[in-house]
PDB file of C-alpha atoms in Angstrom:
ATOM      1  CA  MET M   1      -1.512  31.343  75.431  1.00 52.00           C
ATOM      2  CA  ASN M   2       1.026  29.217  77.643  1.00 56.00           C
ATOM      3  CA  ASP M   3       1.982  31.174  80.531  1.00 54.00           C
ATOM      4  CA  GLU M   4       4.587  28.464  81.847  1.00 56.00           C
ATOM      5  CA  ASN M   5       7.293  30.297  79.223  1.00 58.00           C
ATOM      6  CA  GLU M   6       5.856  34.168  80.174  1.00 57.00           C
ATOM      7  CA  ASP M   7       9.556  34.314  82.157  1.00 77.00           C
ATOM      8  CA  GLU M   8      11.459  33.312  79.203  1.00 91.00           C
ATOM      9  CA  ILE M   9      12.845  35.835  76.826  1.00 94.00           C
ATOM     10  CA  VAL M  10      13.661  34.849  73.272  1.00 96.00           C
ATOM     11  CA  LEU M  11      15.826  36.763  70.903  1.00 96.00           C
ATOM     12  CA  VAL M  12      14.886  36.711  67.389  1.00 96.00           C
ATOM     13  CA  VAL M  13      17.656  37.757  64.673  1.00 95.00           C
ATOM     14  CA  ASP M  14      16.461  37.804  60.798  1.00 94.00           C
ATOM     15  CA  ASP M  15      16.864  40.502  58.341  1.00 93.00           C
ATOM     16  CA  SER M  16      13.606  39.073  57.056  1.00 93.00           C
ATOM     17  CA  PRO M  17      10.499  42.124  58.946  1.00 93.00           C
ATOM     18  CA  ASP M  18       7.570  39.121  57.905  1.00 93.00           C
ATOM     19  CA  THR M  19       9.800  36.035  59.136  1.00 93.00           C
ATOM     20  CA  VAL M  20      10.649  38.066  62.160  1.00 94.00           C
ATOM     21  CA  SER M  21       6.724  39.163  62.790  1.00 94.00           C
ATOM     22  CA  MET M  22       6.012  35.409  61.937  1.00 94.00           C
ATOM     23  CA  LEU M  23       8.064  34.201  64.901  1.00 95.00           C
ATOM     24  CA  ASN M  24       7.000  37.072  67.386  1.00 94.00           C
ATOM     25  CA  ASP M  25       3.372  36.098  67.136  1.00 95.00           C
ATOM     26  CA  ALA M  26       3.893  32.347  67.004  1.00 94.00           C
ATOM     27  CA  LEU M  27       6.099  32.537  70.399  1.00 95.00           C
ATOM     28  CA  ASP M  28       3.974  35.344  71.890  1.00 93.00           C
ATOM     29  CA  ASN M  29       1.250  32.739  71.257  1.00 93.00           C
ATOM     30  CA  GLU M  30       3.603  30.259  73.296  1.00 92.00           C
ATOM     31  CA  GLY M  31       3.685  32.543  75.867  1.00 92.00           C
ATOM     32  CA  PHE M  32       7.256  33.959  75.717  1.00 94.00           C
ATOM     33  CA  SER M  33       8.339  37.234  76.336  1.00 94.00           C
ATOM     34  CA  VAL M  34       9.481  38.007  72.595  1.00 95.00           C
ATOM     35  CA  LEU M  35      12.706  40.737  71.644  1.00 96.00           C
ATOM     36  CA  VAL M  36      13.201  41.132  67.861  1.00 96.00           C
ATOM     37  CA  ALA M  37      16.145  42.618  65.872  1.00 94.00           C
ATOM     38  CA  LEU M  38      16.911  43.470  62.034  1.00 95.00           C
ATOM     39  CA  SER M  39      20.186  42.619  61.767  1.00 94.00           C
ATOM     40  CA  GLY M  40      22.977  40.677  63.595  1.00 93.00           C
ATOM     41  CA  MET M  41      24.818  44.711  65.460  1.00 95.00           C
ATOM     42  CA  GLN M  42      21.077  45.405  66.171  1.00 95.00           C
ATOM     43  CA  ALA M  43      21.510  41.833  68.372  1.00 95.00           C
ATOM     44  CA  VAL M  44      24.287  43.146  70.183  1.00 95.00           C
ATOM     45  CA  SER M  45      23.081  46.107  71.073  1.00 95.00           C
ATOM     46  CA  ILE M  46      20.468  44.590  72.638  1.00 95.00           C
ATOM     47  CA  CYS M  47      22.240  42.092  74.345  1.00 94.00           C
ATOM     48  CA  LYS M  48      24.156  44.503  76.131  1.00 92.00           C
ATOM     49  CA  LYS M  49      20.940  45.698  77.858  1.00 93.00           C
ATOM     50  CA  ILE M  50      19.033  42.450  78.513  1.00 93.00           C
ATOM     51  CA  LYS M  51      20.408  38.823  78.410  1.00 93.00           C
ATOM     52  CA  PRO M  52      17.937  36.510  76.610  1.00 95.00           C
ATOM     53  CA  ASP M  53      17.191  32.808  77.557  1.00 95.00           C
ATOM     54  CA  LEU M  54      17.754  32.170  74.373  1.00 96.00           C
ATOM     55  CA  ILE M  55      18.785  33.131  70.654  1.00 96.00           C
ATOM     56  CA  LEU M  56      16.939  32.402  67.317  1.00 95.00           C
ATOM     57  CA  LEU M  57      19.524  33.697  64.520  1.00 94.00           C
ATOM     58  CA  ASP M  58      19.113  33.779  61.083  1.00 92.00           C
ATOM     59  CA  ALA M  59      22.901  32.269  59.235  1.00 88.00           C
ATOM     60  CA  VAL M  60      22.463  34.471  56.169  1.00 88.00           C
ATOM     61  CA  MET M  61      22.272  38.189  56.838  1.00 90.00           C
ATOM     62  CA  PRO M  62      24.272  40.944  54.812  1.00 88.00           C
ATOM     63  CA  GLU M  63      26.828  43.370  56.581  1.00 86.00           C
ATOM     64  CA  MET M  64      27.198  40.915  59.411  1.00 90.00           C
ATOM     65  CA  ASP M  65      26.028  37.458  58.607  1.00 90.00           C
ATOM     66  CA  GLY M  66      24.706  35.135  61.648  1.00 88.00           C
ATOM     67  CA  PHE M  67      27.537  33.468  62.074  1.00 89.00           C
ATOM     68  CA  GLU M  68      29.978  36.436  62.837  1.00 92.00           C
ATOM     69  CA  THR M  69      26.682  37.446  65.054  1.00 93.00           C
ATOM     70  CA  CYS M  70      26.859  34.328  67.005  1.00 92.00           C
ATOM     71  CA  LYS M  71      30.647  34.779  67.735  1.00 89.00           C
ATOM     72  CA  THR M  72      30.526  38.659  68.906  1.00 91.00           C
ATOM     73  CA  LEU M  73      27.287  37.412  71.246  1.00 92.00           C
ATOM     74  CA  LYS M  74      29.740  34.931  72.716  1.00 88.00           C
ATOM     75  CA  GLN M  75      33.077  37.020  73.172  1.00 85.00           C
ATOM     76  CA  ASN M  76      30.499  38.565  76.317  1.00 86.00           C
ATOM     77  CA  PRO M  77      30.993  36.595  79.172  1.00 77.00           C
ATOM     78  CA  ASP M  78      27.142  37.164  80.549  1.00 82.00           C
ATOM     79  CA  LEU M  79      26.262  35.159  77.194  1.00 88.00           C
ATOM     80  CA  GLU M  80      28.345  32.295  77.278  1.00 81.00           C
ATOM     81  CA  SER M  81      25.451  29.938  78.373  1.00 82.00           C
ATOM     82  CA  VAL M  82      22.344  31.509  75.992  1.00 92.00           C
ATOM     83  CA  PRO M  83      22.262  28.897  74.268  1.00 92.00           C
ATOM     84  CA  VAL M  84      21.771  30.039  70.194  1.00 94.00           C
ATOM     85  CA  ILE M  85      19.579  28.211  67.448  1.00 94.00           C
ATOM     86  CA  PHE M  86      20.297  29.258  63.968  1.00 92.00           C
ATOM     87  CA  MET M  87      17.916  29.290  61.735  1.00 90.00           C
ATOM     88  CA  THR M  88      19.228  28.629  58.008  1.00 84.00           C
ATOM     89  CA  GLY M  89      18.279  27.444  54.420  1.00 77.00           C
ATOM     90  CA  LEU M  90      21.572  25.892  53.938  1.00 67.00           C
ATOM     91  CA  ASP M  91      21.590  22.483  54.667  1.00 63.00           C
ATOM     92  CA  SER M  92      25.306  21.581  53.765  1.00 57.00           C
ATOM     93  CA  GLU M  93      27.789  20.399  56.089  1.00 60.00           C
ATOM     94  CA  ASN M  94      29.985  23.455  55.726  1.00 62.00           C
ATOM     95  CA  ASN M  95      27.267  25.421  57.248  1.00 65.00           C
ATOM     96  CA  VAL M  96      26.113  23.020  59.902  1.00 69.00           C
ATOM     97  CA  GLU M  97      29.776  22.521  60.952  1.00 73.00           C
ATOM     98  CA  SER M  98      30.017  26.857  61.221  1.00 74.00           C
ATOM     99  CA  SER M  99      27.055  26.964  62.936  1.00 73.00           C
ATOM    100  CA  PHE M 100      28.670  24.777  65.603  1.00 77.00           C
ATOM    101  CA  ASN M 101      31.739  26.472  65.607  1.00 79.00           C
ATOM    102  CA  SER M 102      30.507  29.817  66.052  1.00 80.00           C
ATOM    103  CA  GLY M 103      28.665  29.010  69.000  1.00 81.00           C
ATOM    104  CA  ALA M 104      25.542  27.993  68.265  1.00 85.00           C
ATOM    105  CA  VAL M 105      23.580  24.514  70.378  1.00 87.00           C
ATOM    106  CA  ASP M 106      21.434  23.368  67.610  1.00 89.00           C
ATOM    107  CA  TYR M 107      20.449  24.835  64.497  1.00 88.00           C
ATOM    108  CA  ILE M 108      16.694  24.652  62.380  1.00 90.00           C
ATOM    109  CA  GLN M 109      15.865  24.670  58.677  1.00 87.00           C
ATOM    110  CA  LYS M 110      13.435  26.766  56.825  1.00 86.00           C
ATOM    111  CA  PRO M 111      10.518  26.856  56.412  1.00 87.00           C
ATOM    112  CA  ILE M 112      10.080  26.760  60.255  1.00 90.00           C
ATOM    113  CA  ARG M 113       7.805  24.490  61.741  1.00 92.00           C
ATOM    114  CA  ILE M 114       6.816  26.451  65.137  1.00 93.00           C
ATOM    115  CA  LYS M 115       6.108  22.865  67.242  1.00 93.00           C
ATOM    116  CA  GLU M 116       9.074  21.632  66.426  1.00 94.00           C
ATOM    117  CA  LEU M 117      10.886  25.288  67.165  1.00 94.00           C
ATOM    118  CA  VAL M 118       8.968  25.283  70.271  1.00 95.00           C
ATOM    119  CA  ALA M 119      10.335  21.939  71.461  1.00 95.00           C
ATOM    120  CA  ARG M 120      13.599  22.486  70.480  1.00 94.00           C
ATOM    121  CA  ILE M 121      13.393  26.462  72.700  1.00 95.00           C
ATOM    122  CA  LYS M 122      12.097  24.641  75.643  1.00 94.00           C
ATOM    123  CA  THR M 123      14.478  22.014  75.706  1.00 93.00           C
ATOM    124  CA  HIS M 124      17.381  24.415  75.373  1.00 92.00           C
ATOM    125  CA  ILE M 125      16.332  26.448  77.863  1.00 93.00           C
ATOM    126  CA  LYS M 126      15.868  23.893  80.673  1.00 90.00           C
ATOM    127  CA  LYS M 127      19.006  22.923  79.825  1.00 86.00           C
ATOM    128  CA  SER M 128      20.586  25.803  80.027  1.00 86.00           C
ATOM    129  CA  ARG M 129      19.208  26.379  83.338  1.00 84.00           C
ATOM    130  CA  GLN M 130      20.169  23.281  84.378  1.00 78.00           C
ATOM    131  CA  ILE M 131      24.123  23.991  83.491  1.00 75.00           C
ATOM    132  CA  THR M 132      23.919  27.468  85.047  1.00 77.00           C
ATOM    133  CA  MET M 133      22.980  25.884  88.343  1.00 74.00           C
ATOM    134  CA  SER M 134      26.132  23.282  88.084  1.00 69.00           C
ATOM    135  CA  ARG M 135      27.981  26.170  87.657  1.00 68.00           C
ATOM    136  CA  GLU M 136      26.289  28.342  90.789  1.00 68.00           C
ATOM    137  CA  LEU M 137      27.063  24.443  92.961  1.00 62.00           C
ATOM    138  CA  LEU M 138      30.546  24.889  92.287  1.00 62.00           C
ATOM    139  CA  ASP M 139      31.091  28.398  92.581  1.00 61.00           C
ATOM    140  CA  SER M 140      29.543  27.985  96.052  1.00 55.00           C
ATOM    141  CA  VAL M 141      32.114  25.882  97.298  1.00 55.00           C
ATOM    142  CA  GLY M 142      35.205  27.686  95.584  1.00 61.00           C
ATOM    143  CA  LEU M 143      35.854  25.137  93.044  1.00 73.00           C
ATOM    144  CA  SER M 144      38.546  25.735  89.805  1.00 83.00           C
ATOM    145  CA  SER M 145      36.469  24.366  87.470  1.00 85.00           C
ATOM    146  CA  ILE M 146      35.966  25.220  83.242  1.00 88.00           C
ATOM    147  CA  ALA M 147      33.079  23.776  80.757  1.00 85.00           C
ATOM    148  CA  VAL M 148      33.641  23.219  76.991  1.00 88.00           C
ATOM    149  CA  ASP M 149      32.138  21.747  74.017  1.00 85.00           C
ATOM    150  CA  ASN M 150      32.625  18.995  71.593  1.00 85.00           C
ATOM    151  CA  ASN M 151      34.780  22.287  69.535  1.00 84.00           C
ATOM    152  CA  GLY M 152      36.680  23.106  72.344  1.00 86.00           C
ATOM    153  CA  ASN M 153      34.515  26.262  73.021  1.00 83.00           C
ATOM    154  CA  ILE M 154      34.540  27.566  76.838  1.00 83.00           C
ATOM    155  CA  LYS M 155      31.141  27.630  77.818  1.00 79.00           C
ATOM    156  CA  TRP M 156      31.614  29.005  81.413  1.00 81.00           C
ATOM    157  CA  MET M 157      34.114  28.851  84.505  1.00 82.00           C
ATOM    158  CA  THR M 158      33.990  29.331  87.516  1.00 82.00           C
ATOM    159  CA  PRO M 159      35.315  32.870  89.031  1.00 80.00           C
ATOM    160  CA  LYS M 160      38.109  30.714  90.973  1.00 82.00           C
ATOM    161  CA  ALA M 161      39.167  29.584  87.449  1.00 85.00           C
ATOM    162  CA  GLY M 162      38.785  32.959  86.014  1.00 84.00           C
ATOM    163  CA  GLN M 163      40.904  33.856  88.480  1.00 83.00           C
ATOM    164  CA  LEU M 164      43.952  31.175  87.906  1.00 86.00           C
ATOM    165  CA  LEU M 165      44.271  31.671  84.049  1.00 87.00           C
ATOM    166  CA  ASP M 166      44.639  35.430  85.009  1.00 86.00           C
ATOM    167  CA  ASN M 167      47.235  35.306  87.209  1.00 85.00           C
ATOM    168  CA  SER M 168      49.107  32.739  84.489  1.00 86.00           C
ATOM    169  CA  GLY M 169      49.041  35.221  82.102  1.00 86.00           C
ATOM    170  CA  ILE M 170      46.129  33.540  79.992  1.00 85.00           C
ATOM    171  CA  LYS M 171      44.335  37.074  79.192  1.00 79.00           C
ATOM    172  CA  LYS M 172      40.405  37.067  78.220  1.00 72.00           C
ATOM    173  CA  ILE M 173      41.450  37.287  74.518  1.00 70.00           C
ATOM    174  CA  ASP M 174      43.753  33.580  74.677  1.00 74.00           C
ATOM    175  CA  ILE M 175      39.879  32.362  76.001  1.00 76.00           C
ATOM    176  CA  VAL M 176      38.517  32.943  73.141  1.00 71.00           C
ATOM    177  CA  SER M 177      41.325  32.731  70.659  1.00 76.00           C
ATOM    178  CA  THR M 178      43.678  30.424  71.560  1.00 82.00           C
ATOM    179  CA  LEU M 179      42.322  27.835  74.229  1.00 85.00           C
ATOM    180  CA  PRO M 180      39.248  26.308  72.027  1.00 85.00           C
ATOM    181  CA  CYS M 181      41.575  25.039  69.952  1.00 87.00           C
ATOM    182  CA  PHE M 182      43.807  23.733  72.690  1.00 89.00           C
ATOM    183  CA  PHE M 183      40.668  22.149  74.102  1.00 89.00           C
ATOM    184  CA  LYS M 184      39.825  20.829  70.620  1.00 88.00           C
ATOM    185  CA  LYS M 185      42.449  18.532  70.890  1.00 88.00           C
ATOM    186  CA  ILE M 186      42.042  17.066  74.376  1.00 88.00           C
ATOM    187  CA  VAL M 187      38.258  16.399  73.987  1.00 87.00           C
ATOM    188  CA  ALA M 188      39.081  14.296  70.695  1.00 84.00           C
ATOM    189  CA  LYS M 189      41.031  11.441  72.777  1.00 82.00           C
ATOM    190  CA  LEU M 190      39.927  12.235  76.287  1.00 80.00           C
ATOM    191  CA  GLU M 191      41.138   9.605  78.967  1.00 72.00           C
ATOM    192  CA  ASP M 192      39.480   9.301  82.086  1.00 66.00           C
ATOM    193  CA  LYS M 193      41.171  11.374  84.913  1.00 64.00           C
ATOM    194  CA  MET M 194      43.763  12.388  82.109  1.00 74.00           C
ATOM    195  CA  GLU M 195      45.523  15.352  83.367  1.00 80.00           C
ATOM    196  CA  ILE M 196      47.673  18.152  81.146  1.00 86.00           C
ATOM    197  CA  THR M 197      49.730  21.202  81.226  1.00 86.00           C
ATOM    198  CA  ILE M 198      47.743  24.385  79.967  1.00 86.00           C
ATOM    199  CA  PRO M 199      50.742  26.145  77.514  1.00 83.00           C
ATOM    200  CA  ASP M 200      52.596  29.077  78.393  1.00 82.00           C
ATOM    201  CA  SER M 201      50.637  29.183  81.271  1.00 84.00           C
ATOM    202  CA  ASP M 202      53.320  30.692  84.413  1.00 80.00           C
ATOM    203  CA  PRO M 203      53.393  29.705  87.366  1.00 80.00           C
ATOM    204  CA  LYS M 204      52.122  26.449  85.535  1.00 84.00           C
ATOM    205  CA  LEU M 205      48.138  25.391  85.681  1.00 87.00           C
ATOM    206  CA  THR M 206      47.457  21.768  85.324  1.00 87.00           C
ATOM    207  CA  LEU M 207      43.884  20.767  83.734  1.00 87.00           C
ATOM    208  CA  LYS M 208      42.423  17.716  84.724  1.00 86.00           C
ATOM    209  CA  TYR M 209      39.643  16.310  83.529  1.00 87.00           C
ATOM    210  CA  ASP M 210      36.665  15.372  85.936  1.00 82.00           C
ATOM    211  CA  ASN M 211      33.499  14.587  83.759  1.00 81.00           C
ATOM    212  CA  LYS M 212      31.222  14.846  81.482  1.00 82.00           C
ATOM    213  CA  LYS M 213      27.678  16.340  82.134  1.00 77.00           C
ATOM    214  CA  ASN M 214      24.596  18.193  79.781  1.00 70.00           C
ATOM    215  CA  ASP M 215      26.997  17.548  76.778  1.00 78.00           C
ATOM    216  CA  LEU M 216      29.432  19.835  78.460  1.00 82.00           C
ATOM    217  CA  PHE M 217      33.518  18.390  78.984  1.00 87.00           C
ATOM    218  CA  ILE M 218      34.056  19.736  82.716  1.00 86.00           C
ATOM    219  CA  PHE M 219      37.609  20.063  83.625  1.00 88.00           C
ATOM    220  CA  SER M 220      39.466  20.952  86.660  1.00 86.00           C
ATOM    221  CA  ILE M 221      42.214  23.625  87.216  1.00 87.00           C
ATOM    222  CA  SER M 222      44.711  23.847  89.734  1.00 84.00           C
ATOM    223  CA  GLU M 223      48.199  25.640  90.038  1.00 77.00           C
ATOM    224  CA  ASP M 224      51.603  23.262  89.894  1.00 68.00           C
ATOM    225  CA  LYS M 225      52.715  23.386  93.306  1.00 59.00           C
ATOM    226  CA  PRO M 226      54.080  20.982  96.233  1.00 51.00           C
ATOM    227  CA  LYS M 227      51.708  18.317  97.214  1.00 53.00           C
ATOM    228  CA  VAL M 228      49.618  18.948 100.472  1.00 59.00           C
ATOM    229  CA  ASP M 229      48.682  16.107 102.323  1.00 79.00           C
ATOM    230  CA  GLU M 230      44.950  17.347 102.096  1.00 86.00           C
ATOM    231  CA  SER M 231      43.976  14.867 105.102  1.00 88.00           C
ATOM    232  CA  LYS M 232      46.572  16.285 107.337  1.00 89.00           C
ATOM    233  CA  LEU M 233      45.617  19.801 106.422  1.00 90.00           C
ATOM    234  CA  LEU M 234      41.766  18.709 107.541  1.00 93.00           C
ATOM    235  CA  CYS M 235      42.500  17.223 110.500  1.00 93.00           C
ATOM    236  CA  GLU M 236      44.424  20.483 111.728  1.00 92.00           C
ATOM    237  CA  HIS M 237      41.412  22.524 110.715  1.00 92.00           C
ATOM    238  CA  PHE M 238      39.153  21.174 112.060  1.00 94.00           C
ATOM    239  CA  SER M 239      40.890  19.295 115.176  1.00 95.00           C
ATOM    240  CA  LEU M 240      40.039  15.985 113.609  1.00 94.00           C
ATOM    241  CA  THR M 241      42.218  12.575 114.451  1.00 94.00           C
ATOM    242  CA  GLU M 242      44.312  10.910 111.637  1.00 91.00           C
ATOM    243  CA  ARG M 243      41.925   8.747 110.804  1.00 92.00           C
ATOM    244  CA  GLU M 244      39.106  11.094 111.092  1.00 93.00           C
ATOM    245  CA  GLY M 245      40.552  13.561 108.862  1.00 92.00           C
ATOM    246  CA  GLU M 246      40.726  10.607 106.151  1.00 91.00           C
ATOM    247  CA  VAL M 247      37.405   9.897 106.719  1.00 92.00           C
ATOM    248  CA  LEU M 248      36.532  13.694 106.115  1.00 93.00           C
ATOM    249  CA  TYR M 249      39.196  13.729 102.713  1.00 91.00           C
ATOM    250  CA  TRP M 250      37.441  10.967 100.881  1.00 90.00           C
ATOM    251  CA  VAL M 251      33.613  11.861 101.680  1.00 92.00           C
ATOM    252  CA  SER M 252      35.046  15.602  99.469  1.00 90.00           C
ATOM    253  CA  GLN M 253      36.052  13.437  96.924  1.00 88.00           C
ATOM    254  CA  GLY M 254      32.608  12.107  96.949  1.00 87.00           C
ATOM    255  CA  LYS M 255      32.614   8.750  98.388  1.00 86.00           C
ATOM    256  CA  SER M 256      29.963   6.635  99.925  1.00 86.00           C
ATOM    257  CA  ASN M 257      30.270   4.896 103.103  1.00 87.00           C
ATOM    258  CA  LYS M 258      31.376   1.253 100.739  1.00 85.00           C
ATOM    259  CA  ASP M 259      33.691   2.857  99.070  1.00 82.00           C
ATOM    260  CA  LEU M 260      35.629   4.217 102.127  1.00 84.00           C
ATOM    261  CA  ALA M 261      35.351   1.049 103.863  1.00 83.00           C
ATOM    262  CA  MET M 262      37.284  -0.585 100.796  1.00 76.00           C
ATOM    263  CA  ILE M 263      39.843   2.043 100.838  1.00 78.00           C
ATOM    264  CA  LEU M 264      40.702   2.474 104.963  1.00 80.00           C
ATOM    265  CA  GLY M 265      40.173  -1.202 105.308  1.00 81.00           C
ATOM    266  CA  ILE M 266      37.747  -0.757 107.612  1.00 85.00           C
ATOM    267  CA  SER M 267      34.366  -2.148 107.901  1.00 87.00           C
ATOM    268  CA  PRO M 268      31.324   0.123 107.265  1.00 87.00           C
ATOM    269  CA  ARG M 269      29.955   0.661 110.928  1.00 90.00           C
ATOM    270  CA  THR M 270      33.203   2.049 112.052  1.00 92.00           C
ATOM    271  CA  VAL M 271      32.883   4.908 109.096  1.00 91.00           C
ATOM    272  CA  ASN M 272      29.470   5.621 110.589  1.00 92.00           C
ATOM    273  CA  LYS M 273      31.381   6.037 113.982  1.00 94.00           C
ATOM    274  CA  HIS M 274      34.062   8.305 112.393  1.00 94.00           C
ATOM    275  CA  LEU M 275      31.978  10.507 110.579  1.00 94.00           C
ATOM    276  CA  GLU M 276      29.531  10.957 113.486  1.00 94.00           C
ATOM    277  CA  SER M 277      32.352  12.239 115.589  1.00 95.00           C
ATOM    278  CA  VAL M 278      33.110  14.604 112.333  1.00 95.00           C
ATOM    279  CA  PHE M 279      29.983  15.843 112.146  1.00 94.00           C
ATOM    280  CA  GLU M 280      29.668  16.446 115.707  1.00 94.00           C
ATOM    281  CA  LYS M 281      33.633  18.755 115.387  1.00 95.00           C
ATOM    282  CA  MET M 282      32.532  20.474 112.338  1.00 94.00           C
ATOM    283  CA  LEU M 283      28.975  21.415 113.739  1.00 94.00           C
ATOM    284  CA  VAL M 284      28.019  20.301 110.750  1.00 93.00           C
ATOM    285  CA  GLU M 285      24.546  17.785 110.153  1.00 91.00           C
ATOM    286  CA  ASN M 286      25.248  15.788 106.886  1.00 92.00           C
ATOM    287  CA  ARG M 287      28.004  14.915 104.503  1.00 89.00           C
ATOM    288  CA  THR M 288      27.015  17.280 101.873  1.00 92.00           C
ATOM    289  CA  SER M 289      27.832  20.057 104.169  1.00 92.00           C
ATOM    290  CA  ALA M 290      31.073  18.547 105.768  1.00 93.00           C
ATOM    291  CA  ALA M 291      32.347  18.102 102.449  1.00 92.00           C
ATOM    292  CA  ASN M 292      31.740  21.721 100.857  1.00 92.00           C
ATOM    293  CA  MET M 293      33.604  22.695 104.153  1.00 93.00           C
ATOM    294  CA  ALA M 294      36.415  20.134 103.475  1.00 92.00           C
ATOM    295  CA  LEU M 295      36.530  21.808  99.789  1.00 91.00           C
ATOM    296  CA  LYS M 296      36.821  25.083 101.036  1.00 90.00           C
ATOM    297  CA  VAL M 297      39.853  24.209 102.638  1.00 89.00           C
ATOM    298  CA  ILE M 298      41.279  21.902 100.628  1.00 85.00           C
ATOM    299  CA  ASN M 299      40.771  24.323  97.672  1.00 81.00           C
ATOM    300  CA  GLN M 300      42.240  27.427  99.645  1.00 77.00           C
ATOM    301  CA  LYS M 301      45.605  25.497 100.130  1.00 62.00           C
TER     302      LYS M 301
END
């Protein structure tokens, strides 16, 4: 038994008792905590009470098939980041596409090879936790960010992003039905730092592509309003000189000392002196803390 997986919960969903029993025994031997469901509706019911770390989902089931089950599960915000692996004996391109379009991250063909399955489970749980950590970091500094996959499906968003969408008339039903089509078109022709207005938003929201991480495309959302001089805002808030405000602003944008020297036309040594003064006035010890504080001020403007 592998104790390193003992805190990881895998929900197995399959209408075949034999398959469920086999997977339960195999995953239990690997140290996973296993939950089982014999139907899509039972899986939905279980997930209302317990959040699994990963879901193994049979594609072909009576009444509510795997694709419909996955879509239903993904409508629950608490399950957005939970990876779903489809188990299927079907290998047509349409079924593979349906798996991913419904919100799955992977699929494995039957008959199932346990070693391969366990390896995929571990990989996806690890990746999911990394994504969760990234999301929590963005949450902690008050950023309005949203992450989508290749098909435009929204995998997570920070609370501030959700608040901006709600305030602009974008409801939960739009997030599930309308926005994925919008994002899919954007992802297909991405350009670095591109900006685009979200349709039907009032007040208007601007979407800006930031980067790609863990196979997800990260965008920031902002409300269209008069531009504010961020460095001046930081000067006023932290009692900084004009140059110190500029240095702090670019630090908050992730620029290195070398970048700062080039942008501001000063030497790296002078950059260091300004940073020392900034840290002292802000009562912080490093650039990470200073950047986090600066971003909170900028994002509250």
